[in-house]
XYZ file of C-alpha atoms in Angstrom:
535
model
C 95.181 13.431 -3.620
C 94.399 16.363 -5.941
C 91.617 16.433 -8.515
C 94.102 15.827 -11.385
C 95.563 12.759 -9.664
C 92.107 11.339 -9.049
C 91.178 11.832 -12.717
C 94.380 10.175 -13.948
C 94.009 7.185 -11.619
C 90.387 6.644 -12.572
C 91.086 7.141 -16.270
C 93.593 4.285 -16.098
C 91.012 2.124 -14.295
C 88.347 2.961 -16.902
C 90.599 1.890 -19.764
C 91.167 -1.471 -18.087
C 87.505 -2.387 -17.617
C 84.175 -2.190 -19.409
C 82.317 1.004 -18.321
C 79.180 -0.842 -17.233
C 77.741 2.162 -15.374
C 77.919 4.281 -18.520
C 76.136 1.477 -20.369
C 73.369 1.535 -17.735
C 72.594 5.142 -18.669
C 73.147 4.801 -22.426
C 71.048 1.664 -23.056
C 67.668 3.192 -22.012
C 68.478 6.383 -23.965
C 69.198 4.318 -27.080
C 65.967 2.423 -26.402
C 64.026 5.704 -26.264
C 65.546 6.767 -29.615
C 64.710 3.398 -31.222
C 61.101 3.595 -29.992
C 60.848 7.152 -31.339
C 62.002 5.962 -34.787
C 59.505 3.076 -34.960
C 56.590 3.717 -37.360
C 53.354 4.969 -35.812
C 51.485 2.321 -37.782
C 52.971 -0.365 -35.503
C 51.820 0.680 -31.988
C 51.964 -2.933 -30.797
C 55.792 -2.838 -31.076
C 56.392 0.157 -28.803
C 56.133 -1.369 -25.338
C 57.795 -4.723 -26.186
C 60.802 -2.944 -27.732
C 60.985 -0.539 -24.793
C 60.723 -3.449 -22.348
C 63.640 -5.208 -24.094
C 65.939 -2.188 -23.736
C 64.919 -1.541 -20.121
C 65.376 -5.270 -19.366
C 68.908 -5.117 -20.819
C 69.610 -2.230 -18.446
C 68.094 -4.298 -15.632
C 70.375 -7.218 -16.513
C 73.382 -4.863 -16.409
C 72.304 -3.684 -12.946
C 72.195 -7.328 -11.814
C 75.711 -7.794 -13.240
C 76.895 -4.819 -11.147
C 75.267 -6.419 -8.089
C 76.911 -9.792 -8.774
C 80.383 -8.297 -9.326
C 80.170 -5.839 -6.433
C 82.864 -6.472 -3.810
C 81.338 -6.969 -0.349
C 84.492 -6.005 1.542
C 85.072 -2.602 -0.097
C 83.627 0.577 1.374
C 84.672 2.943 -1.430
C 83.080 3.549 -4.822
C 83.301 0.704 -7.322
C 83.001 0.444 -11.147
C 84.076 4.086 -11.350
C 84.218 5.662 -14.785
C 85.457 9.174 -15.461
C 85.730 11.236 -18.632
C 86.652 14.902 -18.878
C 83.556 16.952 -19.736
C 84.234 20.689 -19.203
C 87.920 20.797 -18.165
C 88.088 24.564 -17.620
C 85.446 24.287 -14.879
C 86.626 20.998 -13.389
C 83.444 19.226 -14.509
C 83.733 15.532 -15.364
C 81.458 12.670 -16.306
C 82.161 10.705 -13.128
C 79.996 7.776 -12.034
C 80.411 5.039 -9.433
C 78.438 2.953 -6.941
C 78.933 1.959 -3.328
C 76.809 -0.045 -0.889
C 74.438 2.897 -0.405
C 73.622 3.429 -4.094
C 73.963 -0.183 -5.358
C 70.506 -1.417 -4.416
C 68.780 1.736 -5.644
C 70.435 1.150 -9.034
C 69.227 -2.480 -9.026
C 65.708 -1.374 -8.007
C 65.631 1.140 -10.877
C 66.844 -1.514 -13.291
C 64.151 -4.027 -12.374
C 61.096 -1.833 -11.786
C 60.983 -0.168 -15.227
C 60.743 -3.311 -17.427
C 58.099 -4.761 -15.083
C 56.050 -1.568 -15.387
C 56.383 -1.478 -19.172
C 55.090 -5.051 -19.417
C 52.406 -4.656 -16.748
C 50.618 -1.421 -17.611
C 48.778 -0.578 -20.836
C 48.777 3.211 -21.438
C 45.576 2.910 -23.556
C 46.796 5.626 -25.974
C 50.015 7.003 -27.521
C 52.299 4.090 -26.582
C 55.293 5.584 -28.468
C 55.904 8.717 -26.308
C 54.749 6.850 -23.196
C 57.434 4.177 -23.653
C 60.134 6.697 -24.604
C 59.462 8.831 -21.510
C 59.645 5.795 -19.216
C 63.008 4.814 -20.710
C 64.371 8.354 -20.270
C 63.121 8.297 -16.682
C 65.063 5.073 -16.090
C 68.233 6.576 -17.608
C 67.973 9.777 -15.550
C 67.378 7.846 -12.334
C 70.420 5.660 -12.995
C 72.500 8.777 -13.567
C 71.337 10.512 -10.398
C 72.089 7.477 -8.211
C 75.542 6.962 -9.730
C 76.779 10.547 -10.257
C 79.951 11.487 -8.347
C 80.210 14.932 -9.921
C 77.899 17.613 -8.539
C 77.180 19.140 -11.943
C 76.403 15.725 -13.445
C 74.153 14.927 -10.490
C 72.246 18.182 -10.946
C 71.736 17.463 -14.657
C 70.399 13.966 -13.929
C 68.329 15.208 -10.972
C 66.602 17.660 -13.335
C 66.288 15.278 -16.292
C 63.957 12.966 -14.349
C 61.467 15.812 -13.833
C 60.592 16.080 -17.523
C 59.527 12.450 -18.178
C 57.498 12.331 -14.961
C 55.813 15.657 -15.801
C 54.936 14.326 -19.260
C 53.663 10.990 -17.921
C 51.379 12.641 -15.365
C 50.165 15.339 -17.774
C 49.709 13.047 -20.782
C 48.385 9.790 -19.319
C 46.958 10.795 -15.934
C 43.400 11.263 -14.735
C 40.986 14.227 -14.597
C 43.158 16.784 -12.735
C 46.404 15.605 -14.280
C 47.557 18.990 -15.595
C 47.186 20.636 -12.182
C 49.025 17.755 -10.470
C 51.824 17.727 -13.080
C 52.354 21.490 -12.832
C 52.366 21.419 -9.026
C 54.899 18.574 -9.041
C 57.149 20.423 -11.485
C 57.023 23.791 -9.701
C 57.714 22.336 -6.243
C 60.716 20.330 -7.367
C 62.116 23.103 -9.596
C 61.959 25.600 -6.718
C 64.145 23.375 -4.548
C 66.485 22.581 -7.431
C 67.133 26.258 -8.204
C 68.482 26.830 -4.697
C 70.541 23.640 -4.909
C 72.169 24.859 -8.137
C 73.284 28.052 -6.381
C 74.683 25.949 -3.528
C 76.514 23.611 -5.961
C 78.249 26.551 -7.674
C 79.050 28.094 -4.269
C 80.587 24.884 -2.902
C 82.728 24.357 -6.015
C 84.023 27.923 -6.269
C 84.549 28.605 -2.548
C 86.379 25.283 -2.113
C 88.742 25.910 -5.045
C 91.740 27.497 -3.292
C 95.172 26.611 -4.715
C 93.985 23.169 -5.848
C 91.679 24.525 -8.523
C 87.935 24.307 -9.029
C 86.297 20.886 -9.013
C 82.781 19.492 -8.862
C 84.010 16.045 -7.759
C 81.987 14.865 -4.762
C 84.923 12.802 -3.454
C 87.392 15.679 -3.782
C 85.054 18.250 -2.192
C 84.282 15.896 0.716
C 88.028 15.557 1.372
C 88.725 19.300 1.192
C 86.043 20.499 3.656
C 87.159 24.023 2.770
C 83.975 25.965 3.626
C 83.541 28.048 6.766
C 80.964 26.766 9.276
C 78.235 29.286 8.413
C 78.770 28.933 4.658
C 78.612 25.135 4.903
C 75.387 25.362 6.899
C 73.757 27.672 4.348
C 74.791 25.388 1.474
C 73.557 22.348 3.383
C 70.149 24.004 3.901
C 69.882 24.679 0.147
C 70.704 21.049 -0.666
C 68.402 19.788 2.104
C 65.442 21.844 0.868
C 65.736 20.352 -2.620
C 65.938 16.855 -1.163
C 63.139 17.131 1.432
C 60.808 18.413 -1.312
C 61.706 15.349 -3.377
C 61.281 12.906 -0.434
C 58.852 14.629 0.442
C 58.512 15.339 4.158
C 56.117 17.592 6.024
C 55.364 20.466 5.328
C 56.553 20.403 1.663
C 54.740 17.157 0.839
C 51.513 18.468 -0.658
C 52.498 17.825 -4.276
C 52.854 14.068 -3.685
C 49.232 12.975 -2.995
C 48.039 14.954 -6.039
C 50.805 13.583 -8.273
C 50.181 9.984 -7.186
C 46.408 10.240 -7.447
C 46.421 11.764 -10.940
C 49.412 9.865 -12.361
C 48.897 6.765 -14.505
C 49.674 3.492 -12.741
C 53.155 3.267 -14.281
C 53.941 6.821 -13.168
C 52.811 6.101 -9.606
C 54.887 2.908 -9.388
C 58.098 4.554 -10.652
C 57.484 7.700 -8.598
C 57.076 5.696 -5.383
C 59.719 3.046 -6.051
C 62.475 5.172 -7.559
C 62.005 8.938 -7.703
C 61.201 9.561 -4.039
C 64.476 7.824 -3.148
C 66.397 10.590 -4.915
C 65.519 12.764 -1.913
C 66.624 10.407 0.860
C 69.640 9.252 -1.167
C 70.601 12.885 -1.730
C 70.404 13.660 1.982
C 72.727 10.759 2.727
C 75.159 11.025 -0.182
C 75.495 14.797 -0.473
C 74.151 16.134 2.835
C 76.109 13.946 5.254
C 79.132 13.443 3.000
C 79.757 17.033 1.870
C 78.502 18.863 4.988
C 79.166 16.647 8.041
C 79.209 19.445 10.629
C 76.112 21.099 9.161
C 74.336 17.717 9.100
C 74.972 17.227 12.822
C 73.820 20.802 13.478
C 70.548 20.357 11.535
C 69.870 16.743 12.570
C 67.364 17.427 15.414
C 65.219 19.600 13.121
C 65.225 17.156 10.218
C 64.609 14.162 12.512
C 61.645 16.067 13.987
C 60.216 16.767 10.520
C 60.659 13.099 9.636
C 58.762 11.961 12.737
C 56.011 14.536 12.142
C 55.705 13.080 8.636
C 55.359 9.556 10.066
C 52.443 10.536 12.305
C 50.843 13.107 10.004
C 50.999 10.837 6.945
C 49.429 7.963 8.879
C 46.603 10.056 10.342
C 45.720 11.716 7.030
C 45.897 8.347 5.219
C 43.235 7.028 7.616
C 40.833 9.768 6.459
C 41.173 9.155 2.704
C 38.234 8.023 0.592
C 40.367 7.277 -2.501
C 42.390 4.054 -2.203
C 45.261 5.405 -4.337
C 45.441 8.619 -2.312
C 45.587 6.521 0.867
C 48.630 4.658 -0.468
C 50.179 8.009 -1.442
C 49.906 9.346 2.108
C 51.350 6.092 3.411
C 54.494 6.996 1.419
C 54.817 10.240 3.394
C 54.794 8.179 6.595
C 57.268 5.570 5.356
C 59.709 8.153 4.021
C 59.613 9.866 7.420
C 61.075 6.685 8.952
C 63.958 6.825 6.487
C 64.719 10.484 7.287
C 64.785 9.635 11.013
C 67.211 6.775 10.321
C 69.526 9.005 8.292
C 69.761 11.727 10.946
C 70.182 9.336 13.876
C 73.765 8.755 12.627
C 74.256 5.162 13.791
C 75.320 2.181 11.699
C 72.028 0.379 12.306
C 69.808 3.409 11.630
C 71.593 4.260 8.371
C 71.548 0.614 7.240
C 67.849 0.513 8.096
C 67.299 3.735 6.151
C 68.960 2.345 2.999
C 67.159 -0.990 3.351
C 63.843 0.771 3.906
C 64.360 2.768 0.686
C 64.503 -0.529 -1.200
C 61.699 -2.173 0.773
C 59.397 0.824 0.365
C 60.021 0.742 -3.378
C 59.071 -2.932 -3.556
C 56.011 -2.822 -1.276
C 54.512 0.505 -2.339
C 55.295 -0.136 -6.008
C 53.366 -3.407 -5.752
C 50.496 -1.671 -3.921
C 50.148 0.917 -6.701
C 50.185 -1.867 -9.304
C 47.406 -3.677 -7.440
C 45.342 -0.502 -7.053
C 45.765 0.108 -10.792
C 44.600 -3.430 -11.560
C 41.605 -2.929 -9.285
C 40.723 0.333 -11.039
C 40.841 -1.405 -14.437
C 38.279 -3.901 -13.104
C 35.949 -1.587 -11.190
C 36.574 1.812 -12.853
C 36.621 3.435 -9.432
C 39.069 3.922 -6.572
C 36.489 5.142 -4.067
C 36.671 2.902 -0.993
C 32.965 3.373 -0.204
C 31.930 2.115 -3.653
C 33.596 -1.289 -3.255
C 32.795 -4.180 -0.942
C 33.291 -7.928 -0.676
C 35.693 -8.199 -3.606
C 37.431 -11.086 -1.847
C 34.512 -13.436 -2.607
C 34.788 -12.793 -6.363
C 38.574 -12.466 -6.628
C 40.183 -14.494 -3.804
C 43.651 -14.785 -5.427
C 43.751 -11.040 -6.097
C 42.741 -10.447 -2.461
C 45.503 -12.822 -1.294
C 48.191 -10.914 -3.206
C 46.831 -7.618 -1.896
C 46.886 -8.956 1.677
C 50.526 -10.024 1.485
C 51.689 -6.717 -0.002
C 49.596 -4.753 2.503
C 51.101 -6.689 5.454
C 54.547 -5.976 4.032
C 53.757 -2.254 3.980
C 52.493 -2.424 7.574
C 55.784 -4.014 8.642
C 54.688 -7.461 9.798
C 57.647 -9.640 10.981
C 58.739 -12.135 8.352
C 58.166 -9.662 5.502
C 60.551 -7.056 4.122
C 58.880 -3.975 5.623
C 59.644 -5.117 9.160
C 63.428 -5.400 8.765
C 64.035 -1.823 7.649
C 61.705 -0.236 10.189
C 63.115 -2.359 13.025
C 66.708 -1.379 12.171
C 65.753 2.305 11.970
C 63.989 2.198 15.336
C 66.600 0.174 17.204
C 69.437 2.221 15.657
C 67.806 5.590 16.322
C 67.047 4.850 19.967
C 70.650 5.467 21.032
C 70.836 9.009 19.679
C 67.209 10.104 19.116
C 65.323 8.397 21.937
C 62.151 10.513 22.136
C 61.888 10.838 18.361
C 62.047 7.035 18.131
C 59.338 6.497 20.733
C 56.960 8.822 18.862
C 57.841 7.289 15.459
C 57.115 3.782 16.784
C 53.441 4.734 17.100
C 53.432 5.158 13.325
C 53.726 1.372 12.987
C 50.430 1.001 14.861
C 48.764 3.728 12.792
C 49.932 2.027 9.573
C 48.139 -1.123 10.625
C 45.020 0.934 11.367
C 44.611 2.702 8.022
C 45.665 -0.208 5.778
C 43.666 -2.917 7.552
C 40.593 -0.692 7.759
C 40.780 0.099 4.029
C 41.304 -3.590 3.193
C 38.354 -4.595 5.352
C 36.007 -2.147 3.618
C 37.101 -3.021 0.072
C 37.582 -6.791 0.245
C 35.306 -7.958 3.082
C 31.584 -7.557 3.621
C 28.652 -8.164 1.322
C 29.603 -7.669 -2.360
C 27.481 -5.424 -4.553
C 26.284 -6.613 -7.956
C 29.269 -4.874 -9.578
C 31.753 -6.335 -7.100
C 30.468 -9.857 -7.738
C 31.618 -9.527 -11.368
C 35.198 -8.543 -10.429
C 37.679 -10.642 -12.398
C 40.275 -12.546 -10.404
C 44.005 -12.191 -10.981
C 45.067 -13.319 -14.452
C 48.156 -15.429 -15.161
C 49.993 -12.454 -16.709
C 49.231 -10.271 -13.684
C 50.339 -13.037 -11.334
C 53.665 -13.387 -13.192
C 54.225 -9.624 -12.999
C 53.500 -9.547 -9.255
C 55.562 -12.683 -8.560
C 58.953 -10.847 -8.428
C 57.501 -8.362 -5.935
C 56.127 -11.139 -3.743
C 59.392 -13.103 -3.943
C 61.386 -10.008 -2.900
C 58.947 -9.239 -0.059
C 59.298 -12.730 1.431
C 63.017 -13.221 0.719
C 64.127 -9.871 2.181
C 61.836 -10.393 5.167
C 63.474 -13.727 5.984
C 67.047 -13.185 4.759
C 68.159 -9.540 4.317
C 71.850 -10.427 4.769
C 72.842 -10.097 1.056
C 71.725 -6.467 1.124
C 73.032 -5.570 4.569
C 76.518 -7.018 4.070
C 76.959 -4.809 0.990
C 75.441 -1.727 2.633
C 77.374 -1.893 5.921
C 80.953 -1.039 4.757
C 79.757 2.134 2.978
C 77.630 3.177 5.965
C 80.523 2.679 8.398
C 82.782 4.706 6.102
C 80.206 7.517 6.017
C 79.888 7.592 9.816
C 83.685 7.615 10.175
C 83.786 10.603 7.792
C 81.085 12.291 9.896
C 83.068 11.742 13.108
C 86.328 13.090 11.603
C 84.773 16.318 10.337
C 82.352 17.105 13.177
C 82.104 16.740 16.947
C 79.747 13.747 16.609
C 80.816 10.432 18.156
C 78.723 7.318 17.511
C 77.646 5.640 20.791
C 79.191 2.213 21.277
C 77.164 -0.870 22.136
C 76.608 -0.878 25.890
C 77.036 2.881 26.332
C 74.323 4.697 28.335
C 71.508 5.779 26.032
C 71.451 9.438 27.098
C 74.954 10.598 27.920
C 73.930 14.188 28.562
C 71.612 13.317 31.443
C 74.219 11.104 33.081
C 76.768 13.889 32.794
C 74.453 16.358 34.502
C 73.658 13.860 37.231
C 77.378 13.315 37.859
C 77.930 17.069 38.028
C 75.148 17.546 40.588
C 76.503 14.653 42.656
C 79.911 16.368 42.719
C 78.324 19.652 43.869
C 76.482 17.862 46.692
C 79.782 16.348 47.911
C 81.271 19.821 48.193
């Protein structure tokens, strides 16, 4: 089907149904405009109004989840409007099982953060930037046009830069600039690759930026596709981030305000892993298979490196930041193992990491508000003064470690069991990261919450009712997804299977079947040697 036919078919579909995905992007933008127009003399209105608009967007994301068809593997709720016809650029959005849960996560995290965290100054721009960040994240997860994706991918940089630079801690300007420069450097190369893919794939069918159309054409030569894939991959691995382009993340997390850290961990980092899956594997299947060993290696190095460096941290927030490097490494391994289980585990782990690490950053922020320090050595015995707070922290920490029965275990287990078939040695090394995660988180918890409390620690306030209500959705998700992940997996699986089928058609990769030998290459060599001995 040509690009024109696709546009006509989707235009007819759009007319017949409410464009809910467009509304997801528009509602937070309207909210940001409303907040901007509110009088400065009423600062108490800013966050409640912003929370209402972001909650409406969250409710729309839940509607998309409820109406999403489990049996379909293609993109649903598609909406397409012509944008720049002469260049084949369209406003084209849609969701499938891979992007659905990231959209829901974005919809629910932002209103919780707006209610939970007090910026202490300038609530008007603070609220407006958070709403724009929600809108841009929605757009990036739903975009099915490469130009639209690039615009949304870049839009999210500005609000996060402003949040870190305007409401962060002592070295906030350095951290914000480093974050911006790193991500812009990768994005510049990706823009060149986007233009190259669109123009070189044009042929007789005309130029298009449609992700679906370009994935069907597969018109690039092998070397060109590999170069374009590397440009895309660099932009995405910086955003993830994985070793060795991760150094902006600990600084950004440490200096960002609590709300910035929560959204950065829960939503923005997923733009990298989602991009690798949606655009890397889908647009460049052969190049993905070619680069998979290297990217899987970098992911595993990130798992071990992030865990070891986290163990050495003296700042509790910086420790959680390095734990993100380790967790995101698991997801990268799952993506480039190319099995149904590993990819499902990767998508599920994106959601689980957002829930667990987002809750951890909220708790660390609450602790800082009480003690005015994040230094691990300056706190001790807080459990005796704030037992309920310590209980919440324990549950979220165990989720992050990956204890069975909680959400963190399911994703990691699927990644490991799925990756073993195609990336055996990588999987064995990555499994040690689970042990290291237990080491650095339990050791930090022991030093902060156990032991003899100081005079300052004895005065630590326990969890308030408002804080408990804010953390309750996180805790409910942690327990529910740990015990019953089926609602997520049954929606993820059709899209993952479709992606692997696409990979197999357009490359020499064949997914191992259940019961096949784990390492086919070794068995082949053994059979060859046996034949030579017979001769």
